[in-house]
Short mmCIF file of C-alpha atoms and ligand atoms in Angstrom, two decimals:
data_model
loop_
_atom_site.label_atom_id
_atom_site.label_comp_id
_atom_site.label_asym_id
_atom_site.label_seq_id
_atom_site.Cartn_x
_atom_site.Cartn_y
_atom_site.Cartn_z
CA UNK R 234 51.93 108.29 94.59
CA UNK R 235 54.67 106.45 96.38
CA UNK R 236 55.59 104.45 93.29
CA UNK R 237 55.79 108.25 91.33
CA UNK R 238 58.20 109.24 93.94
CA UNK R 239 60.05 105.89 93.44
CA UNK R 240 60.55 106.54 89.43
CA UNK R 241 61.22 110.33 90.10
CA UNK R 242 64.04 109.87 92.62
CA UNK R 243 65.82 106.92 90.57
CA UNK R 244 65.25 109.26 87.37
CA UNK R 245 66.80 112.04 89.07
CA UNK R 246 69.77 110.26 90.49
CA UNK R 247 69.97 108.33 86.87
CA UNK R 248 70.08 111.33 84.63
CA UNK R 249 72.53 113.40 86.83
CA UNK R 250 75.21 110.91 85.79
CA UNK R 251 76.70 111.43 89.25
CA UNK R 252 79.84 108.62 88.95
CA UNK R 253 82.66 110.71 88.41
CA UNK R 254 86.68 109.56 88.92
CA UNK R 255 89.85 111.79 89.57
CA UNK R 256 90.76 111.17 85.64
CA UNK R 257 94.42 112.97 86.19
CA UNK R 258 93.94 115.55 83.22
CA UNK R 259 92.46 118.54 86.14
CA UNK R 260 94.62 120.98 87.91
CA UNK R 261 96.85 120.36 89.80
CA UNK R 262 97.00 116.77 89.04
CA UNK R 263 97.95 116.98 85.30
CA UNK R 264 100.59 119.39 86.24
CA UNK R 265 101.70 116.54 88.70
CA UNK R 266 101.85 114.17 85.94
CA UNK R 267 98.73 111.85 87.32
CA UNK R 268 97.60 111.20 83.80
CA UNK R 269 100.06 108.29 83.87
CA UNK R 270 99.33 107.49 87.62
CA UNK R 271 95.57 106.97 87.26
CA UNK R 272 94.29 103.81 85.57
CA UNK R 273 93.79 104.69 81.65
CA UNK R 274 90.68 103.11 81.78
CA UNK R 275 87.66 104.58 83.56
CA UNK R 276 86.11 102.54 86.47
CA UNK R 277 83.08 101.65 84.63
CA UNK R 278 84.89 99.84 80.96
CA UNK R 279 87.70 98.58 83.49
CA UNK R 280 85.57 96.31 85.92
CA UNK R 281 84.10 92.83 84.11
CA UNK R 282 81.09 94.40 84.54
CA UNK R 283 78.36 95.71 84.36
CA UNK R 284 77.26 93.34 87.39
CA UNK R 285 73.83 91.08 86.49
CA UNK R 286 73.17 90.92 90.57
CA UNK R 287 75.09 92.58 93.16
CA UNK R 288 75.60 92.77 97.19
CA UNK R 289 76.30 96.30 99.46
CA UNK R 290 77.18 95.33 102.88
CA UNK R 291 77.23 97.70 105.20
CA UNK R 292 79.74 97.51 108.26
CA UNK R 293 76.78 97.90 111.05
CA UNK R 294 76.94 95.49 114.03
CA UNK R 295 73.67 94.18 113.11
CA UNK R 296 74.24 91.80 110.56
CA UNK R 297 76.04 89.43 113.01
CA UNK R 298 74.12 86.19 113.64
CA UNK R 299 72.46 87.38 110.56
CA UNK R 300 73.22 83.93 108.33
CA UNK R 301 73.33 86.01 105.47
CA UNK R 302 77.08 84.88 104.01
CA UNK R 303 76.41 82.56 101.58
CA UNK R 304 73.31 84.78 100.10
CA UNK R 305 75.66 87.57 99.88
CA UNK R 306 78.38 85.86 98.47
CA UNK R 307 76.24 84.41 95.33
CA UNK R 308 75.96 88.03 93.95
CA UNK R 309 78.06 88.69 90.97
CA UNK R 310 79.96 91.15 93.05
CA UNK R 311 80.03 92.23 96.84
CA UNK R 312 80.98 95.50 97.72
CA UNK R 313 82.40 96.49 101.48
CA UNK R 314 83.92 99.45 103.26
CA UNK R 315 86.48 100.55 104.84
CA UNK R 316 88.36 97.97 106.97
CA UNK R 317 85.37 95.30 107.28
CA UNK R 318 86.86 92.14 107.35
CA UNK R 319 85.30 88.99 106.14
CA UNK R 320 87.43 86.24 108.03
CA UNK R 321 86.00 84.83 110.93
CA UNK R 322 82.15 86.34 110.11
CA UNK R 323 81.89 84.43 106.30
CA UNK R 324 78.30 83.24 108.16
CA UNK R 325 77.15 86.55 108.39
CA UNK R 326 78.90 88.40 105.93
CA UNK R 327 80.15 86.39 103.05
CA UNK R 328 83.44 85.87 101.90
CA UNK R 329 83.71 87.45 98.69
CA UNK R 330 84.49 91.10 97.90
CA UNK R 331 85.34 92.47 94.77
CA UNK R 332 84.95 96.58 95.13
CA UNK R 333 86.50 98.30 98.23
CA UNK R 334 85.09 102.15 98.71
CA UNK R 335 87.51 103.21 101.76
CA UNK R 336 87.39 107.26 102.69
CA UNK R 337 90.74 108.91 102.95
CA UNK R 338 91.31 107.67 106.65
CA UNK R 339 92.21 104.48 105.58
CA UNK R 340 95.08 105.69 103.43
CA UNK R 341 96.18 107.97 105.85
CA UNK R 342 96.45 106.50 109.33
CA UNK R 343 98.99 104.05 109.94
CA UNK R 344 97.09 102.16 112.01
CA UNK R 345 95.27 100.32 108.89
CA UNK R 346 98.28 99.41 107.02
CA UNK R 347 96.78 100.30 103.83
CA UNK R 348 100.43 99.24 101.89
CA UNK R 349 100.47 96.03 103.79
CA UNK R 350 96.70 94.65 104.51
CA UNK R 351 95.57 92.23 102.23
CA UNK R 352 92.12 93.09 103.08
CA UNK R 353 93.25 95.70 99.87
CA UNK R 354 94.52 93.48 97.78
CA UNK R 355 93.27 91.50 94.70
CA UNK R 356 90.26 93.87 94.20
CA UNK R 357 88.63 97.47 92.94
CA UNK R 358 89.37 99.97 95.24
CA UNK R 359 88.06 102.96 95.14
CA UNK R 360 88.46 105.72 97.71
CA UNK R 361 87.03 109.51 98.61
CA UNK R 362 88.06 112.38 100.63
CA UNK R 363 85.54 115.25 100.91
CA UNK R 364 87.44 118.28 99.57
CA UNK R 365 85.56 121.64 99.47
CA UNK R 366 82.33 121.93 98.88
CA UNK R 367 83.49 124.81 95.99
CA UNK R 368 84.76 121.98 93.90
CA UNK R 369 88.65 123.56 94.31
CA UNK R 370 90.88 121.10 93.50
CA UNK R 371 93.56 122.82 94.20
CA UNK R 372 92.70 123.44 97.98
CA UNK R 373 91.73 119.89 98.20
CA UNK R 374 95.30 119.05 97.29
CA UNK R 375 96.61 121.33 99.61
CA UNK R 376 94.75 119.97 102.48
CA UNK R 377 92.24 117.29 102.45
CA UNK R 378 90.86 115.62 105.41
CA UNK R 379 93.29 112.93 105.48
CA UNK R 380 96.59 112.86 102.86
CA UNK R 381 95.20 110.10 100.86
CA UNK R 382 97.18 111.92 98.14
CA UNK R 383 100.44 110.01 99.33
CA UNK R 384 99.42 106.39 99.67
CA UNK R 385 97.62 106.98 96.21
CA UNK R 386 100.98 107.98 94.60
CA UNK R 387 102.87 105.21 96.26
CA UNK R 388 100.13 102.41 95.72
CA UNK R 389 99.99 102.82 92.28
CA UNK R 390 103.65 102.81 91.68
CA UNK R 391 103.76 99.46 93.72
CA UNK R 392 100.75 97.70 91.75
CA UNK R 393 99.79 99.56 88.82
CA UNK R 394 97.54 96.88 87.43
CA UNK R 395 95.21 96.86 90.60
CA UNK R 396 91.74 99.03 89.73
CA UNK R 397 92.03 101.99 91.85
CA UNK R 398 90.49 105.12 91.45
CA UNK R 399 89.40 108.25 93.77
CA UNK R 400 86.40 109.68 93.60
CA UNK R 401 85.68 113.39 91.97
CA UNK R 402 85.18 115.67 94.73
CA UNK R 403 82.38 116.60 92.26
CA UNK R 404 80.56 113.15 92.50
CA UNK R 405 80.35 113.67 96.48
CA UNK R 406 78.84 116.63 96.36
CA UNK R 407 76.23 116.82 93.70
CA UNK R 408 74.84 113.36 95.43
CA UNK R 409 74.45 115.97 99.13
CA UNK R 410 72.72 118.09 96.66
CA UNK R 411 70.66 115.32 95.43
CA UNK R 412 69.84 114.33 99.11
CA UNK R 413 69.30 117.87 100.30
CA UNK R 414 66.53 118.51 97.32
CA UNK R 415 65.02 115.83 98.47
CA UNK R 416 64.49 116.41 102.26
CA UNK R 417 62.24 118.96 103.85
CA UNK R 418 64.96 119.69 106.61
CA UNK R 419 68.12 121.31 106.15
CA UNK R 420 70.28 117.89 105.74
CA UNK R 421 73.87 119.05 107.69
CA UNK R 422 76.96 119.99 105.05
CA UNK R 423 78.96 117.48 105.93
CA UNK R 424 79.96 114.82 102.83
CA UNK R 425 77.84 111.42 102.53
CA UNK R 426 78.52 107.94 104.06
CA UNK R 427 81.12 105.33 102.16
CA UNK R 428 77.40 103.41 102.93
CA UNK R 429 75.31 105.96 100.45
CA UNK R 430 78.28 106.57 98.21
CA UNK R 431 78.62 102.84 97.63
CA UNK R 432 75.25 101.97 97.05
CA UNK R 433 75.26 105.00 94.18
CA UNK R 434 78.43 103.65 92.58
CA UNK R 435 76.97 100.07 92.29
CA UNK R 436 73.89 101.88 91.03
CA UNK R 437 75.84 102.95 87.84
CA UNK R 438 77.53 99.54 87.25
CA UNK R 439 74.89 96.70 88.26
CA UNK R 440 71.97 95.50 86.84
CA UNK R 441 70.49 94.87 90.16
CA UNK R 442 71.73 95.28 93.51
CA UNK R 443 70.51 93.95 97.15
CA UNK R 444 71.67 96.36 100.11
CA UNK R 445 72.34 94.82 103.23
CA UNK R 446 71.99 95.76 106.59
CA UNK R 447 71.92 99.68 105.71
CA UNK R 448 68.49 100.18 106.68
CA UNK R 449 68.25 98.46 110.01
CA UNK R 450 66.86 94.80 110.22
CA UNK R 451 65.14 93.94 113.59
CA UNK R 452 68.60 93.15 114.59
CA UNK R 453 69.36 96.74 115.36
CA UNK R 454 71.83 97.53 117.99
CA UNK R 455 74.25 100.04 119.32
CA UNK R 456 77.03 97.89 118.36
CA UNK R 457 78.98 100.00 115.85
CA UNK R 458 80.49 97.14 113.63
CA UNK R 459 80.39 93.58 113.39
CA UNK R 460 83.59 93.22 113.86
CA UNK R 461 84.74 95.43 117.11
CA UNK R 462 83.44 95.92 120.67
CA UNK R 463 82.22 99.33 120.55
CA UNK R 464 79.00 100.61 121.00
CA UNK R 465 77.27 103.67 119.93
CA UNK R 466 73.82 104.19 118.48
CA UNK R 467 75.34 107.50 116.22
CA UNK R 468 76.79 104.39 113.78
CA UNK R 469 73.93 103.59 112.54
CA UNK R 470 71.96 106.68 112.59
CA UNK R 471 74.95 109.21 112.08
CA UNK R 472 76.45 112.07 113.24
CA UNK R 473 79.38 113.61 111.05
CA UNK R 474 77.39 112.03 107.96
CA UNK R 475 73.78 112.62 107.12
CA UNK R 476 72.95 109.14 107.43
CA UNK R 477 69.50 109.40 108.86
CA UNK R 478 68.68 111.43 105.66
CA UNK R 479 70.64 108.92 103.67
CA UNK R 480 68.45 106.00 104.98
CA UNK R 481 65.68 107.60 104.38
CA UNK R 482 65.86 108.20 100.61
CA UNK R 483 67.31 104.73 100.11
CA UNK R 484 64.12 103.32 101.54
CA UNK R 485 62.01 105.97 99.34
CA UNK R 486 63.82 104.37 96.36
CA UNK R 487 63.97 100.50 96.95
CA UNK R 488 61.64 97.94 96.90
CA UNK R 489 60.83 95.96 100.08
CA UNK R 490 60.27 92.93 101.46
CA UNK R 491 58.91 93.74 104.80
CA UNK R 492 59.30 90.29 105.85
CA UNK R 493 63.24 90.56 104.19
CA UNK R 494 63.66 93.94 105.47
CA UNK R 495 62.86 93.22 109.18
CA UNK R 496 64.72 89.51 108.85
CA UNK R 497 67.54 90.48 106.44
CA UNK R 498 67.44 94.15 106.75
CA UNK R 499 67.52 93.50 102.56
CA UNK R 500 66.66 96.02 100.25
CA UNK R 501 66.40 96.05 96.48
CA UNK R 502 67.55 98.51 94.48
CA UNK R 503 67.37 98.52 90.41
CA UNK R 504 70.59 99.71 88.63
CA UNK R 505 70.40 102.85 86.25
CA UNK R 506 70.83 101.11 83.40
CA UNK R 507 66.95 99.42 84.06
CA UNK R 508 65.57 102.53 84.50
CA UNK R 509 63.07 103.87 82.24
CA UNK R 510 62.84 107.65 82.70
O1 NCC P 257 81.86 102.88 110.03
P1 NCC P 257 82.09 102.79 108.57
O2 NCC P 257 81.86 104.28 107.97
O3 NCC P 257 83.35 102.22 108.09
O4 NCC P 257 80.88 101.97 107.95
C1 NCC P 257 80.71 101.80 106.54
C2 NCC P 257 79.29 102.14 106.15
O5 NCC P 257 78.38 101.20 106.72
C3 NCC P 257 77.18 101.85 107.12
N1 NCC P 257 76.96 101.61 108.57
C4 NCC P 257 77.98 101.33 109.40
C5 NCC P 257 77.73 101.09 110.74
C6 NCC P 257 76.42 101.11 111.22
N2 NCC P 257 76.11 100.82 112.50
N3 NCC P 257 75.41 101.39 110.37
C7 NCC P 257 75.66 101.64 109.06
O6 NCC P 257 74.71 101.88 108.30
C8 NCC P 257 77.34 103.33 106.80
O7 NCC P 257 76.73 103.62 105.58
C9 NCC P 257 78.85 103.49 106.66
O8 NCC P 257 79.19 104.52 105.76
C10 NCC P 257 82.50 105.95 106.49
O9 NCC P 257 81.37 106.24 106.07
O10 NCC P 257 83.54 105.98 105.80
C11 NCC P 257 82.62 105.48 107.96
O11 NCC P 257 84.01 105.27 108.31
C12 NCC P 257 84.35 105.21 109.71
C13 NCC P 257 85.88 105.00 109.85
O12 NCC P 257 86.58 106.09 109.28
C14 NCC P 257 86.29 103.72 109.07
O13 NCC P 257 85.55 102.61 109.52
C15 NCC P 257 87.77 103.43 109.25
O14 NCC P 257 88.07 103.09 110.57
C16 NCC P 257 83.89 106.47 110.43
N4 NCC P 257 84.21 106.36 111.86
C17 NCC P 257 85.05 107.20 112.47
O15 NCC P 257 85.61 108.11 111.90
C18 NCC P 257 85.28 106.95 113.94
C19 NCC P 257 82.38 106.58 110.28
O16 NCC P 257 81.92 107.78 110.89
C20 NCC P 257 81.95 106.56 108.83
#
Protein backbone atom coordinates (compact mmCIF):
# COMPACT_ATOMS: atom_id res chain seq x y z
CA UNK A 1 0.00 0.00 0.00
CA UNK A 2 2.65 2.46 1.01
CA UNK A 3 4.77 1.71 -2.05
CA UNK A 4 1.17 2.45 -4.26
CA UNK A 5 1.06 5.73 -2.59
CA UNK A 6 4.81 6.21 -3.36
CA UNK A 7 4.26 5.61 -7.37
CA UNK A 8 0.89 7.59 -7.23
CA UNK A 9 2.28 10.77 -5.66
CA UNK A 10 5.59 10.82 -7.92
CA UNK A 11 3.12 10.03 -10.97
CA UNK A 12 1.00 12.82 -10.03
CA UNK A 13 3.67 15.38 -9.44
CA UNK A 14 5.47 13.84 -12.80
CA UNK A 15 2.61 14.17 -15.18
CA UNK A 16 1.48 17.69 -13.99
CA UNK A 17 4.65 19.01 -15.61
CA UNK A 18 4.71 21.59 -12.80
CA UNK A 19 8.37 23.45 -13.82
CA UNK A 20 7.26 26.46 -15.35
CA UNK A 21 9.63 29.89 -15.99
CA UNK A 22 8.54 33.62 -16.50
CA UNK A 23 9.32 33.02 -20.46
CA UNK A 24 8.78 37.04 -21.18
CA UNK A 25 6.12 36.48 -24.07
CA UNK A 26 2.88 36.98 -21.07
CA UNK A 27 1.29 40.21 -20.23
CA UNK A 28 2.62 42.62 -19.06
CA UNK A 29 6.06 41.42 -19.55
CA UNK A 30 6.07 41.17 -23.41
CA UNK A 31 4.64 44.58 -23.50
CA UNK A 32 7.76 45.46 -21.28
CA UNK A 33 9.99 44.01 -23.77
CA UNK A 34 11.23 40.93 -21.33
CA UNK A 35 11.41 38.61 -24.29
CA UNK A 36 14.94 39.95 -24.74
CA UNK A 37 15.57 40.22 -20.89
CA UNK A 38 14.86 36.57 -20.06
CA UNK A 39 17.42 33.91 -21.04
CA UNK A 40 16.32 32.51 -24.68
CA UNK A 41 16.84 29.27 -23.50
CA UNK A 42 14.54 27.57 -21.00
CA UNK A 43 16.05 26.45 -17.61
CA UNK A 44 15.90 22.87 -18.37
CA UNK A 45 18.10 22.80 -22.27
CA UNK A 46 20.24 25.73 -20.61
CA UNK A 47 21.78 23.88 -17.49
CA UNK A 48 24.58 20.93 -18.50
CA UNK A 49 22.14 18.83 -17.30
CA UNK A 50 20.03 16.72 -16.75
CA UNK A 51 22.00 15.95 -13.35
CA UNK A 52 23.04 11.89 -13.00
CA UNK A 53 23.08 12.51 -8.91
CA UNK A 54 22.19 15.56 -7.15
CA UNK A 55 22.26 17.33 -3.50
CA UNK A 56 19.18 19.75 -1.82
CA UNK A 57 20.47 21.30 1.24
CA UNK A 58 18.29 22.80 3.24
CA UNK A 59 19.34 25.95 5.40
CA UNK A 60 18.09 24.28 8.92
CA UNK A 61 20.50 24.60 11.89
CA UNK A 62 20.69 20.97 12.10
CA UNK A 63 23.07 19.97 9.69
CA UNK A 64 25.95 21.62 11.66
CA UNK A 65 28.42 19.09 13.09
CA UNK A 66 26.69 17.01 10.57
CA UNK A 67 30.16 15.93 8.49
CA UNK A 68 28.15 15.78 5.57
CA UNK A 69 30.37 18.36 3.14
CA UNK A 70 32.30 16.28 1.22
CA UNK A 71 29.18 13.72 0.58
CA UNK A 72 27.27 16.62 -0.56
CA UNK A 73 29.72 18.10 -2.59
CA UNK A 74 30.34 14.76 -4.81
CA UNK A 75 26.79 15.19 -6.32
CA UNK A 76 26.75 16.35 -9.83
CA UNK A 77 25.08 19.46 -8.62
CA UNK A 78 24.16 21.04 -5.12
CA UNK A 79 21.38 23.17 -4.83
CA UNK A 80 20.98 25.93 -1.76
CA UNK A 81 18.69 28.75 -0.76
CA UNK A 82 18.50 31.88 -0.12
CA UNK A 83 21.59 33.44 1.53
CA UNK A 84 23.18 30.03 2.94
CA UNK A 85 26.66 30.42 2.80
CA UNK A 86 29.13 27.68 2.37
CA UNK A 87 32.44 29.33 3.72
CA UNK A 88 33.40 28.51 7.02
CA UNK A 89 30.74 25.26 7.29
CA UNK A 90 32.37 23.25 3.90
CA UNK A 91 32.41 20.24 6.84
CA UNK A 92 28.91 20.29 7.15
CA UNK A 93 27.66 21.67 4.15
CA UNK A 94 29.88 21.28 1.19
CA UNK A 95 31.39 23.72 -0.86
CA UNK A 96 29.90 23.45 -4.12
CA UNK A 97 26.67 25.03 -5.38
CA UNK A 98 25.56 25.24 -8.72
CA UNK A 99 21.55 26.27 -8.57
CA UNK A 100 20.49 29.15 -6.23
CA UNK A 101 16.40 29.22 -5.64
CA UNK A 102 16.23 32.66 -3.55
CA UNK A 103 12.38 34.10 -2.95
CA UNK A 104 11.87 37.70 -3.84
CA UNK A 105 13.32 38.98 -0.41
CA UNK A 106 16.60 38.47 -1.45
CA UNK A 107 16.31 40.75 -4.45
CA UNK A 108 14.55 43.20 -2.66
CA UNK A 109 16.12 44.08 0.68
CA UNK A 110 19.25 45.79 0.68
CA UNK A 111 20.49 44.16 3.37
CA UNK A 112 21.59 40.97 1.09
CA UNK A 113 23.36 42.82 -1.53
CA UNK A 114 21.96 40.75 -4.17
CA UNK A 115 24.08 43.11 -7.04
CA UNK A 116 27.18 42.75 -5.00
CA UNK A 117 27.32 39.15 -3.07
CA UNK A 118 29.20 36.68 -4.70
CA UNK A 119 27.32 34.12 -2.92
CA UNK A 120 25.12 34.93 -6.51
CA UNK A 121 27.57 34.74 -8.71
CA UNK A 122 28.99 32.05 -11.11
CA UNK A 123 25.78 29.92 -10.85
CA UNK A 124 21.81 29.17 -11.84
CA UNK A 125 19.73 31.32 -10.06
CA UNK A 126 16.48 31.03 -10.00
CA UNK A 127 14.05 33.04 -7.88
CA UNK A 128 10.02 33.20 -6.89
CA UNK A 129 7.67 35.63 -5.50
CA UNK A 130 4.17 34.34 -4.70
CA UNK A 131 1.86 36.55 -6.77
CA UNK A 132 -1.92 35.87 -6.56
CA UNK A 133 -3.24 32.87 -6.17
CA UNK A 134 -5.67 33.90 -9.48
CA UNK A 135 -2.63 33.52 -11.64
CA UNK A 136 -2.89 37.63 -12.54
CA UNK A 137 0.12 38.63 -13.79
CA UNK A 138 -0.64 41.79 -14.08
CA UNK A 139 -1.41 42.38 -10.27
CA UNK A 140 1.65 40.49 -9.49
CA UNK A 141 3.56 43.15 -11.38
CA UNK A 142 1.86 45.76 -9.74
CA UNK A 143 2.64 44.55 -6.35
CA UNK A 144 4.38 41.47 -5.42
CA UNK A 145 5.60 40.63 -2.05
CA UNK A 146 8.93 42.01 -2.51
CA UNK A 147 9.97 44.14 -6.00
CA UNK A 148 12.11 41.42 -7.26
CA UNK A 149 10.93 42.91 -10.59
CA UNK A 150 13.80 45.64 -10.30
CA UNK A 151 16.92 43.70 -9.38
CA UNK A 152 15.71 41.19 -12.18
CA UNK A 153 15.79 44.02 -14.80
CA UNK A 154 19.05 45.38 -13.58
CA UNK A 155 20.82 41.89 -13.05
CA UNK A 156 20.31 40.82 -16.31
CA UNK A 157 21.46 43.92 -17.99
CA UNK A 158 24.73 43.63 -15.83
CA UNK A 159 25.40 39.77 -16.65
CA UNK A 160 23.26 38.56 -19.28
CA UNK A 161 25.06 35.28 -19.72
CA UNK A 162 24.42 34.17 -16.00
CA UNK A 163 21.24 31.45 -15.94
CA UNK A 164 18.57 33.28 -14.25
CA UNK A 165 15.11 32.73 -14.40
CA UNK A 166 11.85 33.43 -12.10
CA UNK A 167 9.54 31.12 -11.47
CA UNK A 168 5.76 31.11 -13.08
CA UNK A 169 3.50 32.22 -10.49
CA UNK A 170 1.68 29.22 -12.06
CA UNK A 171 4.39 26.59 -11.02
CA UNK A 172 3.92 27.80 -7.22
CA UNK A 173 0.63 27.32 -7.09
CA UNK A 174 -0.44 24.20 -8.85
CA UNK A 175 2.45 22.42 -6.52
CA UNK A 176 -0.06 24.03 -3.08
CA UNK A 177 -2.68 22.36 -5.07
CA UNK A 178 -0.74 19.27 -5.41
CA UNK A 179 0.03 19.37 -1.59
CA UNK A 180 -3.47 20.34 -0.56
CA UNK A 181 -5.02 17.12 -2.61
CA UNK A 182 -2.93 15.30 -0.85
CA UNK A 183 -3.56 16.18 2.86
CA UNK A 184 -6.64 15.44 4.86
CA UNK A 185 -6.41 18.96 6.61
CA UNK A 186 -6.96 22.16 5.08
CA UNK A 187 -3.04 22.92 4.31
CA UNK A 188 -2.96 27.12 4.99
CA UNK A 189 -2.94 29.37 1.47
CA UNK A 190 0.10 30.67 1.89
CA UNK A 191 2.86 29.78 -1.14
CA UNK A 192 5.41 26.74 -0.53
CA UNK A 193 8.95 26.75 0.98
CA UNK A 194 12.21 27.70 -1.41
CA UNK A 195 12.87 24.00 0.59
CA UNK A 196 9.73 22.14 -1.32
CA UNK A 197 10.04 24.30 -4.40
CA UNK A 198 13.67 23.28 -4.76
CA UNK A 199 13.42 19.80 -4.22
CA UNK A 200 10.48 19.84 -7.19
CA UNK A 201 12.72 21.78 -9.57
CA UNK A 202 15.65 19.28 -9.13
CA UNK A 203 12.92 16.67 -9.53
CA UNK A 204 12.45 17.77 -13.23
CA UNK A 205 16.20 18.06 -14.04
CA UNK A 206 18.09 15.12 -12.07
CA UNK A 207 18.28 11.69 -12.44
CA UNK A 208 18.48 11.19 -8.79
CA UNK A 209 18.57 13.47 -6.02
CA UNK A 210 19.53 13.10 -2.09
CA UNK A 211 17.68 15.80 0.19
CA UNK A 212 19.43 16.91 3.07
CA UNK A 213 18.51 17.93 6.30
CA UNK A 214 14.75 18.79 5.18
CA UNK A 215 13.21 16.17 7.10
CA UNK A 216 14.84 16.45 10.47
CA UNK A 217 17.88 14.14 11.37
CA UNK A 218 18.24 13.38 15.16
CA UNK A 219 20.10 16.56 15.12
CA UNK A 220 16.96 18.59 15.35
CA UNK A 221 17.05 21.87 17.04
CA UNK A 222 15.47 25.23 17.38
CA UNK A 223 18.36 26.77 15.79
CA UNK A 224 16.91 28.39 12.66
CA UNK A 225 20.05 28.18 10.31
CA UNK A 226 23.39 26.92 10.39
CA UNK A 227 24.75 29.84 9.89
CA UNK A 228 23.10 32.56 12.46
CA UNK A 229 22.31 32.65 16.20
CA UNK A 230 18.69 32.56 16.19
CA UNK A 231 16.46 30.20 17.49
CA UNK A 232 12.99 29.25 16.76
CA UNK A 233 11.37 25.86 16.39
CA UNK A 234 8.66 27.54 13.53
CA UNK A 235 12.01 27.13 11.01
CA UNK A 236 11.84 23.92 10.76
CA UNK A 237 8.28 23.12 11.16
CA UNK A 238 6.81 26.43 9.59
CA UNK A 239 4.60 29.02 10.01
CA UNK A 240 4.02 31.45 6.93
CA UNK A 241 4.82 28.21 4.71
CA UNK A 242 3.09 24.89 4.96
CA UNK A 243 6.13 23.16 5.78
CA UNK A 244 4.83 20.58 8.16
CA UNK A 245 2.58 19.48 5.21
CA UNK A 246 5.53 19.85 2.92
CA UNK A 247 7.64 17.39 5.05
CA UNK A 248 5.23 15.21 5.20
CA UNK A 249 4.63 14.38 1.51
CA UNK A 250 8.36 14.46 0.87
CA UNK A 251 8.73 11.60 3.29
CA UNK A 252 5.50 9.83 1.65
CA UNK A 253 7.52 10.04 -1.61
CA UNK A 254 11.25 9.17 -0.80
CA UNK A 255 12.94 6.27 0.05
CA UNK A 256 14.64 5.93 3.47
CA UNK A 257 17.37 4.92 5.18
CA UNK A 258 16.24 4.98 8.71
CA UNK A 259 19.67 4.60 9.85
CA UNK A 260 20.62 7.71 7.06
CA UNK A 261 17.57 9.53 7.89
CA UNK A 262 18.09 9.74 11.72
CA UNK A 263 22.19 10.17 11.12
CA UNK A 264 22.10 12.25 7.91
CA UNK A 265 18.60 13.39 7.95
CA UNK A 266 19.14 11.95 3.99
CA UNK A 267 16.42 11.24 1.87
CA UNK A 268 16.22 9.84 -1.64
CA UNK A 269 14.21 11.01 -4.07
CA UNK A 270 14.04 9.58 -7.89
CA UNK A 271 13.89 12.30 -10.65
CA UNK A 272 10.80 12.34 -13.09
CA UNK A 273 12.51 11.32 -15.79
CA UNK A 274 12.91 7.50 -13.86
CA UNK A 275 9.53 7.35 -13.27
CA UNK A 276 7.41 4.82 -14.77
CA UNK A 277 3.77 5.92 -14.55
O1 LIG B 1 14.95 30.06 6.04
P1 LIG B 1 15.07 29.78 4.58
O2 LIG B 1 13.57 29.85 3.97
O3 LIG B 1 16.01 30.59 3.79
O4 LIG B 1 15.46 28.25 4.42
C1 LIG B 1 15.53 27.61 3.15
C2 LIG B 1 14.75 26.31 3.18
O5 LIG B 1 15.37 25.38 4.07
C3 LIG B 1 14.39 24.63 4.77
N1 LIG B 1 14.58 24.80 6.23
C4 LIG B 1 15.18 25.90 6.73
C5 LIG B 1 15.37 26.01 8.10
C6 LIG B 1 14.94 24.99 8.94
N2 LIG B 1 15.15 25.03 10.28
N3 LIG B 1 14.34 23.91 8.42
C7 LIG B 1 14.15 23.80 7.08
O6 LIG B 1 13.60 22.78 6.63
C8 LIG B 1 13.02 25.13 4.30
O7 LIG B 1 12.52 24.29 3.30
C9 LIG B 1 13.34 26.49 3.70
O8 LIG B 1 12.46 26.83 2.66
C10 LIG B 1 12.16 30.48 2.24
O9 LIG B 1 11.52 29.42 2.17
O10 LIG B 1 12.44 31.21 1.26
C11 LIG B 1 12.68 30.90 3.64
O11 LIG B 1 13.32 32.19 3.56
C12 LIG B 1 13.52 32.92 4.79
C13 LIG B 1 14.21 34.27 4.48
O12 LIG B 1 13.38 35.06 3.65
C14 LIG B 1 15.53 34.00 3.72
O13 LIG B 1 16.36 33.13 4.45
C15 LIG B 1 16.28 35.30 3.46
O14 LIG B 1 16.73 35.88 4.65
C16 LIG B 1 12.20 33.11 5.52
N4 LIG B 1 12.44 33.82 6.79
C17 LIG B 1 11.93 35.02 7.05
O15 LIG B 1 11.22 35.62 6.27
C18 LIG B 1 12.26 35.61 8.40
C19 LIG B 1 11.62 31.74 5.83
O16 LIG B 1 10.35 31.89 6.46
C20 LIG B 1 11.46 30.90 4.58
Amino acid sequence: KKQRDKKNLLCQLKQHKLLRTLTGSEEPFVSLGWQKLVPRQPLEEAISGPYRTCAVVSSAGAILNSSLGREIDSHDAVLRFNAAPTEGYENDVGSKTTIRVINSQIMADPQHRFADSHLYKNITLVAWDPGPYSGNLEKWYKSPDHDLFTAYIEHRKRSPSQHFYILHPGFLWNLWDILQSNTEENVHPNPPSSGFIGIILMMSICKNLDVYEFIPSKRHTTLCHYYEQYHDFACTLGAYHPLFYEKLLIRRMSTVSLDELKTKGKVTLPGFSQIKC
